[in-house]
């Protein structure tokens, strides 16, 4: 049996008619960027989060950049204000995330300051944040990784104590909940990626930011489109972070099914957990009591990860690695002088995690096949350290 890591075709076939209809609309309306479909999606997305504002963007990376910029973090905002501080402003960010979360901090001329994660949630460790705060710290970025919300209450408390902004990177956690409320709505701003493989995915690049802060919303709206107030009248310098109309159309269709697809992922996750429970060598992801996990990824932990991955590959099961190397050990951050041992949890976990295939349409037969092959691995000779 062949089991891809992700199968986007099945989902597409289930909504094909609606998508083609929407595409025909866009093509005949000839409004290709930030038109009615984008506006409609922005309204639906804001409403579904019970927040006032949403700005559709060109990607999750651009959403993060837009949010940091509009919050006035880093050098660019100081240039806007006509002065330049000698020291760099700092932003606290988890060390195990996709590099988009941290590279955009550097892009606004601030310094990403890494923090280790909790062993059981893979999310930023609230107890490790305070020691990293300096007079230059401006914000904390919370990434709700793999679909599980981070423990927000203690983080918000720290942010409040030191007067810091909180940015929630929800790229992997659409409609996940913390204590019954959707993520992205706790901090100053929530940022989202709609990269095709995400739980809510476009058919190309797209993203969004959400907020209840009108001033921040107005700034993000301006920065999204070259700082315009009206055509060819530029209040400030900005950039081009506009969402394409075809992506707005796709997202407007897909958002209606997001609840159902999320329940599908949760079904797959609980079947995996049930079947993997008897394999003592495998640690399955835990859903925290405060969280509704949306299982963007299903991360297991095993001590012989690479061998298990090749065993599964040989039997037609594709797996993923999220992520094989924590950010502080990437060449991109070599200049910061980090070394092995600085973030022990992230370093240990990155050698043990393996992402199993997960998507809402996965059948019980497919899940059983994956688990049977994991079982076979641990009961055979291939399992030797
Ligand atoms: C946690 C996180 N942040 C940001 C991004 C960047 O999103 P995009 O690929 O849409 O730019 C991703 C995408 O993989 C992500 O997983």
GROMACS .gro file of C-alpha atoms and ligand atoms in nm:
model
  401
    1UNK     CA    1   0.000   0.000   0.000
    2UNK     CA    2   0.127   0.352  -0.081
    3UNK     CA    3   0.046   0.616   0.181
    4UNK     CA    4   0.151   0.971   0.098
    5UNK     CA    5   0.239   1.208   0.380
    6UNK     CA    6  -0.045   1.432   0.266
    7UNK     CA    7  -0.312   1.376   0.000
    8UNK     CA    8  -0.458   1.704  -0.126
    9UNK     CA    9  -0.628   1.543  -0.426
   10UNK     CA   10  -0.905   1.374  -0.227
   11UNK     CA   11  -1.000   1.700  -0.060
   12UNK     CA   12  -0.997   1.883  -0.393
   13UNK     CA   13  -1.226   1.625  -0.555
   14UNK     CA   14  -1.479   1.672  -0.274
   15UNK     CA   15  -1.517   2.045  -0.350
   16UNK     CA   16  -1.420   2.051  -0.718
   17UNK     CA   17  -1.754   2.184  -0.848
   18UNK     CA   18  -1.760   2.479  -0.608
   19UNK     CA   19  -1.396   2.565  -0.677
   20UNK     CA   20  -1.442   2.565  -1.055
   21UNK     CA   21  -1.750   2.785  -1.020
   22UNK     CA   22  -1.556   3.031  -0.802
   23UNK     CA   23  -1.258   3.033  -1.041
   24UNK     CA   24  -1.492   3.103  -1.334
   25UNK     CA   25  -1.634   3.396  -1.138
   26UNK     CA   26  -1.290   3.542  -1.071
   27UNK     CA   27  -1.173   3.494  -1.429
   28UNK     CA   28  -1.479   3.661  -1.575
   29UNK     CA   29  -1.486   3.941  -1.317
   30UNK     CA   30  -1.121   4.015  -1.408
   31UNK     CA   31  -1.046   4.150  -1.062
   32UNK     CA   32  -0.744   3.940  -0.971
   33UNK     CA   33  -0.605   4.092  -0.655
   34UNK     CA   34  -0.774   4.189  -0.326
   35UNK     CA   35  -1.121   4.194  -0.481
   36UNK     CA   36  -1.463   4.087  -0.350
   37UNK     CA   37  -1.364   3.725  -0.282
   38UNK     CA   38  -1.070   3.831  -0.065
   39UNK     CA   39  -1.291   4.077   0.122
   40UNK     CA   40  -1.555   3.811   0.171
   41UNK     CA   41  -1.297   3.566   0.306
   42UNK     CA   42  -1.149   3.830   0.539
   43UNK     CA   43  -1.496   3.892   0.683
   44UNK     CA   44  -1.566   3.520   0.724
   45UNK     CA   45  -1.228   3.457   0.887
   46UNK     CA   46  -1.265   3.749   1.131
   47UNK     CA   47  -1.618   3.638   1.217
   48UNK     CA   48  -1.515   3.277   1.272
   49UNK     CA   49  -1.261   3.402   1.528
   50UNK     CA   50  -1.500   3.651   1.683
   51UNK     CA   51  -1.254   3.935   1.618
   52UNK     CA   52  -1.310   4.270   1.452
   53UNK     CA   53  -1.045   4.270   1.181
   54UNK     CA   54  -0.870   4.044   0.932
   55UNK     CA   55  -0.624   4.139   0.659
   56UNK     CA   56  -0.564   3.881   0.386
   57UNK     CA   57  -0.199   3.860   0.281
   58UNK     CA   58   0.037   3.691   0.039
   59UNK     CA   59   0.179   3.429   0.283
   60UNK     CA   60   0.231   3.331   0.646
   61UNK     CA   61   0.583   3.475   0.630
   62UNK     CA   62   0.452   3.807   0.502
   63UNK     CA   63   0.185   3.806   0.774
   64UNK     CA   64   0.455   3.780   1.041
   65UNK     CA   65   0.662   4.055   0.881
   66UNK     CA   66   0.355   4.275   0.848
   67UNK     CA   67   0.262   4.219   1.214
   68UNK     CA   68   0.611   4.295   1.355
   69UNK     CA   69   0.641   4.601   1.130
   70UNK     CA   70   0.299   4.741   1.215
   71UNK     CA   71   0.364   4.689   1.588
   72UNK     CA   72   0.666   4.915   1.545
   73UNK     CA   73   0.925   4.655   1.639
   74UNK     CA   74   1.283   4.698   1.515
   75UNK     CA   75   1.479   4.945   1.308
   76UNK     CA   76   1.224   5.024   1.037
   77UNK     CA   77   0.988   5.179   1.289
   78UNK     CA   78   1.272   5.384   1.436
   79UNK     CA   79   1.353   5.515   1.090
   80UNK     CA   80   0.986   5.610   1.056
   81UNK     CA   81   1.017   5.799   1.383
   82UNK     CA   82   1.334   5.971   1.261
   83UNK     CA   83   1.588   5.814   1.497
   84UNK     CA   84   1.793   5.500   1.524
   85UNK     CA   85   1.875   5.322   1.848
   86UNK     CA   86   2.226   5.182   1.880
   87UNK     CA   87   2.114   4.861   2.041
   88UNK     CA   88   1.883   4.622   1.865
   89UNK     CA   89   1.535   4.554   1.995
   90UNK     CA   90   1.471   4.193   2.088
   91UNK     CA   91   1.187   3.951   2.030
   92UNK     CA   92   1.145   3.626   2.222
   93UNK     CA   93   1.072   3.330   1.996
   94UNK     CA   94   1.067   2.950   2.040
   95UNK     CA   95   1.374   2.770   1.908
   96UNK     CA   96   1.172   2.494   1.744
   97UNK     CA   97   0.960   2.656   1.480
   98UNK     CA   98   0.981   2.711   1.107
   99UNK     CA   99   1.242   2.976   1.028
  100UNK     CA  100   0.975   3.213   0.893
  101UNK     CA  101   0.882   3.302   1.252
  102UNK     CA  102   1.233   3.424   1.336
  103UNK     CA  103   1.373   3.547   1.003
  104UNK     CA  104   1.097   3.808   0.983
  105UNK     CA  105   1.209   3.943   1.321
  106UNK     CA  106   1.552   4.003   1.166
  107UNK     CA  107   1.382   4.156   0.861
  108UNK     CA  108   1.240   4.441   1.071
  109UNK     CA  109   1.585   4.494   1.219
  110UNK     CA  110   1.526   4.329   1.555
  111UNK     CA  111   1.702   4.035   1.718
  112UNK     CA  112   1.535   3.695   1.760
  113UNK     CA  113   1.606   3.563   2.110
  114UNK     CA  114   1.546   3.189   2.127
  115UNK     CA  115   1.377   3.000   2.411
  116UNK     CA  116   1.359   2.622   2.459
  117UNK     CA  117   1.031   2.429   2.445
  118UNK     CA  118   0.838   2.206   2.683
  119UNK     CA  119   0.910   1.836   2.652
  120UNK     CA  120   0.546   1.726   2.631
  121UNK     CA  121   0.383   1.998   2.418
  122UNK     CA  122   0.673   2.096   2.188
  123UNK     CA  123   0.563   2.456   2.254
  124UNK     CA  124   0.759   2.744   2.409
  125UNK     CA  125   0.836   2.686   2.776
  126UNK     CA  126   0.672   2.968   2.976
  127UNK     CA  127   0.918   2.905   3.262
  128UNK     CA  128   1.215   2.979   3.037
  129UNK     CA  129   1.092   3.314   2.906
  130UNK     CA  130   1.148   3.556   3.192
  131UNK     CA  131   1.525   3.498   3.216
  132UNK     CA  132   1.558   3.608   2.851
  133UNK     CA  133   1.387   3.944   2.900
  134UNK     CA  134   1.613   4.252   2.883
  135UNK     CA  135   1.540   4.626   2.860
  136UNK     CA  136   1.548   4.580   2.479
  137UNK     CA  137   1.275   4.313   2.467
  138UNK     CA  138   0.964   4.428   2.283
  139UNK     CA  139   0.759   4.118   2.220
  140UNK     CA  140   0.700   3.746   2.270
  141UNK     CA  141   0.607   3.529   1.974
  142UNK     CA  142   0.400   3.225   2.061
  143UNK     CA  143   0.392   2.952   1.796
  144UNK     CA  144   0.112   2.699   1.839
  145UNK     CA  145   0.317   2.419   1.690
  146UNK     CA  146   0.184   2.107   1.516
  147UNK     CA  147  -0.176   2.212   1.595
  148UNK     CA  148  -0.156   2.225   1.975
  149UNK     CA  149  -0.205   2.563   2.148
  150UNK     CA  150   0.079   2.680   2.370
  151UNK     CA  151   0.001   2.744   2.738
  152UNK     CA  152  -0.102   3.106   2.690
  153UNK     CA  153  -0.205   3.220   3.040
  154UNK     CA  154   0.145   3.229   3.198
  155UNK     CA  155   0.287   3.385   2.880
  156UNK     CA  156   0.025   3.661   2.874
  157UNK     CA  157   0.097   3.725   3.241
  158UNK     CA  158   0.469   3.775   3.170
  159UNK     CA  159   0.392   3.996   2.869
  160UNK     CA  160   0.163   4.206   3.083
  161UNK     CA  161   0.420   4.237   3.362
  162UNK     CA  162   0.691   4.368   3.125
  163UNK     CA  163   0.464   4.555   2.881
  164UNK     CA  164   0.547   4.332   2.584
  165UNK     CA  165   0.348   4.264   2.267
  166UNK     CA  166   0.229   3.909   2.203
  167UNK     CA  167   0.219   3.778   1.849
  168UNK     CA  168   0.057   3.438   1.796
  169UNK     CA  169   0.188   3.243   1.497
  170UNK     CA  170  -0.110   3.019   1.419
  171UNK     CA  171   0.020   2.886   1.087
  172UNK     CA  172  -0.011   2.527   1.210
  173UNK     CA  173  -0.316   2.566   1.432
  174UNK     CA  174  -0.618   2.698   1.245
  175UNK     CA  175  -0.923   2.695   1.474
  176UNK     CA  176  -0.733   2.523   1.756
  177UNK     CA  177  -0.862   2.631   2.096
  178UNK     CA  178  -0.705   2.736   2.424
  179UNK     CA  179  -0.951   2.701   2.713
  180UNK     CA  180  -1.241   2.703   2.467
  181UNK     CA  181  -1.134   3.009   2.266
  182UNK     CA  182  -0.968   3.006   1.924
  183UNK     CA  183  -0.597   3.079   1.907
  184UNK     CA  184  -0.488   3.399   1.739
  185UNK     CA  185  -0.729   3.598   1.955
  186UNK     CA  186  -0.528   3.620   2.279
  187UNK     CA  187  -0.232   3.838   2.182
  188UNK     CA  188  -0.212   4.170   1.997
  189UNK     CA  189  -0.223   3.992   1.664
  190UNK     CA  190  -0.265   3.640   1.524
  191UNK     CA  191  -0.085   3.542   1.205
  192UNK     CA  192  -0.177   3.257   0.971
  193UNK     CA  193  -0.029   3.073   0.674
  194UNK     CA  194  -0.258   2.924   0.412
  195UNK     CA  195   0.023   2.735   0.240
  196UNK     CA  196  -0.147   2.448   0.050
  197UNK     CA  197  -0.054   2.178   0.303
  198UNK     CA  198  -0.188   2.368   0.603
  199UNK     CA  199  -0.518   2.269   0.769
  200UNK     CA  200  -0.678   2.556   0.580
  201UNK     CA  201  -0.473   2.572   0.262
  202UNK     CA  202  -0.498   2.788  -0.050
  203UNK     CA  203  -0.400   2.672  -0.401
  204UNK     CA  204  -0.085   2.882  -0.392
  205UNK     CA  205   0.067   3.126  -0.144
  206UNK     CA  206  -0.161   3.310   0.102
  207UNK     CA  207  -0.188   3.416   0.465
  208UNK     CA  208  -0.375   3.647   0.704
  209UNK     CA  209  -0.349   3.851   1.021
  210UNK     CA  210  -0.630   3.904   1.271
  211UNK     CA  211  -0.667   4.159   1.550
  212UNK     CA  212  -0.914   4.354   1.761
  213UNK     CA  213  -0.691   4.662   1.762
  214UNK     CA  214  -0.822   4.918   1.513
  215UNK     CA  215  -0.501   5.119   1.501
  216UNK     CA  216  -0.295   4.808   1.430
  217UNK     CA  217  -0.546   4.696   1.168
  218UNK     CA  218  -0.524   5.031   0.985
  219UNK     CA  219  -0.143   5.010   0.987
  220UNK     CA  220  -0.140   4.654   0.856
  221UNK     CA  221  -0.386   4.753   0.585
  222UNK     CA  222  -0.155   5.038   0.478
  223UNK     CA  223   0.165   4.834   0.488
  224UNK     CA  224  -0.003   4.559   0.285
  225UNK     CA  225  -0.030   4.795  -0.008
  226UNK     CA  226   0.260   5.041  -0.029
  227UNK     CA  227   0.120   5.266   0.243
  228UNK     CA  228  -0.165   5.392   0.027
  229UNK     CA  229  -0.456   5.589   0.164
  230UNK     CA  230  -0.610   5.604  -0.182
  231UNK     CA  231  -0.458   5.525  -0.521
  232UNK     CA  232  -0.116   5.694  -0.569
  233UNK     CA  233  -0.147   5.876  -0.238
  234UNK     CA  234   0.108   5.717   0.000
  235UNK     CA  235   0.091   5.801   0.368
  236UNK     CA  236   0.394   5.590   0.451
  237UNK     CA  237   0.622   5.342   0.277
  238UNK     CA  238   0.487   4.990   0.278
  239UNK     CA  239   0.524   4.678   0.073
  240UNK     CA  240   0.316   4.445  -0.141
  241UNK     CA  241   0.156   4.175   0.074
  242UNK     CA  242  -0.173   4.157  -0.117
  243UNK     CA  243  -0.375   3.837  -0.141
  244UNK     CA  244  -0.463   3.710  -0.488
  245UNK     CA  245  -0.832   3.689  -0.568
  246UNK     CA  246  -0.810   3.323  -0.676
  247UNK     CA  247  -0.671   3.237  -0.331
  248UNK     CA  248  -0.948   3.438  -0.162
  249UNK     CA  249  -1.200   3.238  -0.367
  250UNK     CA  250  -1.047   2.901  -0.267
  251UNK     CA  251  -1.030   2.999   0.100
  252UNK     CA  252  -1.389   3.127   0.094
  253UNK     CA  253  -1.502   2.780  -0.017
  254UNK     CA  254  -1.270   2.581   0.208
  255UNK     CA  255  -1.338   2.770   0.531
  256UNK     CA  256  -1.693   2.628   0.528
  257UNK     CA  257  -1.550   2.276   0.563
  258UNK     CA  258  -1.274   2.350   0.811
  259UNK     CA  259  -1.467   2.225   1.116
  260UNK     CA  260  -1.551   1.897   0.944
  261UNK     CA  261  -1.193   1.849   0.819
  262UNK     CA  262  -1.056   1.928   1.163
  263UNK     CA  263  -1.281   1.665   1.321
  264UNK     CA  264  -1.149   1.426   1.053
  265UNK     CA  265  -0.790   1.495   1.163
  266UNK     CA  266  -0.888   1.444   1.526
  267UNK     CA  267  -1.047   1.110   1.434
  268UNK     CA  268  -0.725   0.997   1.262
  269UNK     CA  269  -0.518   1.112   1.560
  270UNK     CA  270  -0.730   0.923   1.810
  271UNK     CA  271  -0.718   0.606   1.596
  272UNK     CA  272  -0.339   0.633   1.580
  273UNK     CA  273  -0.326   0.678   1.957
  274UNK     CA  274  -0.552   0.380   2.019
  275UNK     CA  275  -0.346   0.152   1.792
  276UNK     CA  276  -0.005   0.278   1.902
  277UNK     CA  277  -0.089   0.248   2.272
  278UNK     CA  278   0.056  -0.104   2.293
  279UNK     CA  279   0.392  -0.017   2.142
  280UNK     CA  280   0.600   0.090   2.437
  281UNK     CA  281   0.883   0.227   2.219
  282UNK     CA  282   0.651   0.493   2.071
  283UNK     CA  283   0.546   0.811   2.250
  284UNK     CA  284   0.234   0.967   2.099
  285UNK     CA  285   0.141   1.338   2.117
  286UNK     CA  286  -0.061   1.434   2.422
  287UNK     CA  287  -0.355   1.671   2.405
  288UNK     CA  288  -0.323   1.914   2.698
  289UNK     CA  289  -0.628   1.967   2.919
  290UNK     CA  290  -0.639   2.336   2.820
  291UNK     CA  291  -0.616   2.261   2.448
  292UNK     CA  292  -0.817   2.154   2.150
  293UNK     CA  293  -0.544   2.011   1.925
  294UNK     CA  294  -0.610   2.028   1.549
  295UNK     CA  295  -0.332   1.783   1.453
  296UNK     CA  296  -0.175   1.971   1.167
  297UNK     CA  297   0.102   1.719   1.227
  298UNK     CA  298   0.101   1.392   1.418
  299UNK     CA  299   0.439   1.375   1.589
  300UNK     CA  300   0.556   1.053   1.747
  301UNK     CA  301   0.880   1.019   1.941
  302UNK     CA  302   1.103   0.715   1.905
  303UNK     CA  303   1.467   0.654   1.983
  304UNK     CA  304   1.557   0.512   1.642
  305UNK     CA  305   1.382   0.763   1.422
  306UNK     CA  306   1.587   0.748   1.101
  307UNK     CA  307   1.576   0.369   1.082
  308UNK     CA  308   1.201   0.367   1.143
  309UNK     CA  309   1.152   0.630   0.870
  310UNK     CA  310   1.343   0.420   0.615
  311UNK     CA  311   1.160   0.104   0.724
  312UNK     CA  312   0.828   0.281   0.659
  313UNK     CA  313   0.949   0.433   0.332
  314UNK     CA  314   1.043   0.086   0.204
  315UNK     CA  315   0.683  -0.019   0.274
  316UNK     CA  316   0.525   0.275   0.094
  317UNK     CA  317   0.461   0.502   0.395
  318UNK     CA  318   0.587   0.857   0.359
  319UNK     CA  319   0.683   1.042   0.679
  320UNK     CA  320   0.814   1.392   0.756
  321UNK     CA  321   1.061   1.564   0.991
  322UNK     CA  322   0.945   1.877   1.168
  323UNK     CA  323   1.213   1.979   1.232
  324UNK     CA  324   1.543   1.790   1.206
  325UNK     CA  325   1.757   2.077   1.337
  326UNK     CA  326   1.651   2.347   1.586
  327UNK     CA  327   1.698   2.705   1.470
  328UNK     CA  328   1.995   2.791   1.693
  329UNK     CA  329   2.203   2.520   1.519
  330UNK     CA  330   2.116   2.638   1.167
  331UNK     CA  331   2.389   2.806   0.962
  332UNK     CA  332   2.161   3.108   0.933
  333UNK     CA  333   2.215   3.178   1.304
  334UNK     CA  334   2.581   3.080   1.328
  335UNK     CA  335   2.673   3.446   1.369
  336UNK     CA  336   2.489   3.447   1.703
  337UNK     CA  337   2.742   3.204   1.851
  338UNK     CA  338   2.496   2.943   1.975
  339UNK     CA  339   2.626   2.591   2.020
  340UNK     CA  340   2.514   2.237   2.092
  341UNK     CA  341   2.383   2.218   2.449
  342UNK     CA  342   2.222   2.564   2.456
  343UNK     CA  343   1.867   2.428   2.417
  344UNK     CA  344   1.878   2.069   2.543
  345UNK     CA  345   1.509   1.984   2.506
  346UNK     CA  346   1.488   2.101   2.145
  347UNK     CA  347   1.814   1.926   2.059
  348UNK     CA  348   1.705   1.594   2.211
  349UNK     CA  349   1.352   1.602   2.071
  350UNK     CA  350   1.464   1.696   1.718
  351UNK     CA  351   1.650   1.363   1.699
  352UNK     CA  352   1.345   1.161   1.807
  353UNK     CA  353   1.043   1.313   1.634
  354UNK     CA  354   0.879   1.168   1.327
  355UNK     CA  355   0.566   1.303   1.157
  356UNK     CA  356   0.324   1.031   1.046
  357UNK     CA  357   0.085   1.086   0.754
  358UNK     CA  358  -0.232   1.266   0.861
  359UNK     CA  359  -0.522   1.414   0.665
  360UNK     CA  360  -0.892   1.414   0.719
  361UNK     CA  361  -0.966   1.159   0.444
  362UNK     CA  362  -0.732   0.889   0.580
  363UNK     CA  363  -0.913   0.558   0.617
  364UNK     CA  364  -0.890   0.320   0.912
  365UNK     CA  365  -0.728   0.071   0.675
  366UNK     CA  366  -0.450   0.319   0.595
  367UNK     CA  367  -0.396   0.407   0.962
  368UNK     CA  368  -0.380   0.035   1.052
  369UNK     CA  369  -0.127  -0.023   0.774
  370UNK     CA  370   0.101   0.251   0.909
  371UNK     CA  371   0.076   0.115   1.264
  372UNK     CA  372   0.125  -0.249   1.156
  373UNK     CA  373   0.451  -0.149   0.992
  374UNK     CA  374   0.566   0.042   1.300
  375UNK     CA  375   0.486  -0.269   1.506
  376UNK     CA  376   0.678  -0.486   1.263
  377UNK     CA  377   0.979  -0.256   1.291
  378UNK     CA  378   0.995  -0.280   1.669
  379UNK     CA  379   0.944  -0.655   1.676
  380UNK     CA  380   1.202  -0.722   1.405
  381UNK     CA  381   1.580  -0.710   1.396
  382UNK     CA  382   1.576  -0.373   1.217
  383UNK     CA  383   1.524  -0.220   1.561
  384UNK     CA  384   1.876  -0.197   1.695
  385UNK     CA  385   2.046   0.116   1.813
  386LIG     C1  386   0.493   2.801   1.220
  386LIG     C2  387   0.502   2.862   1.082
  386LIG     N1  388   0.518   2.995   1.069
  386LIG     C3  389   0.524   3.055   0.949
  386LIG     C4  390   0.517   2.981   0.832
  386LIG     C5  391   0.532   3.051   0.701
  386LIG     O1  392   0.418   3.042   0.622
  386LIG     P1  393   0.429   3.057   0.461
  386LIG     O2  394   0.492   2.934   0.409
  386LIG     O3  395   0.285   3.070   0.419
  386LIG     O4  396   0.506   3.178   0.432
  386LIG     C6  397   0.498   2.843   0.840
  386LIG     C7  398   0.490   2.763   0.717
  386LIG     O5  399   0.537   2.654   0.705
  386LIG     C8  400   0.492   2.781   0.967
  386LIG     O6  401   0.476   2.648   0.981
   0.00000   0.00000   0.00000
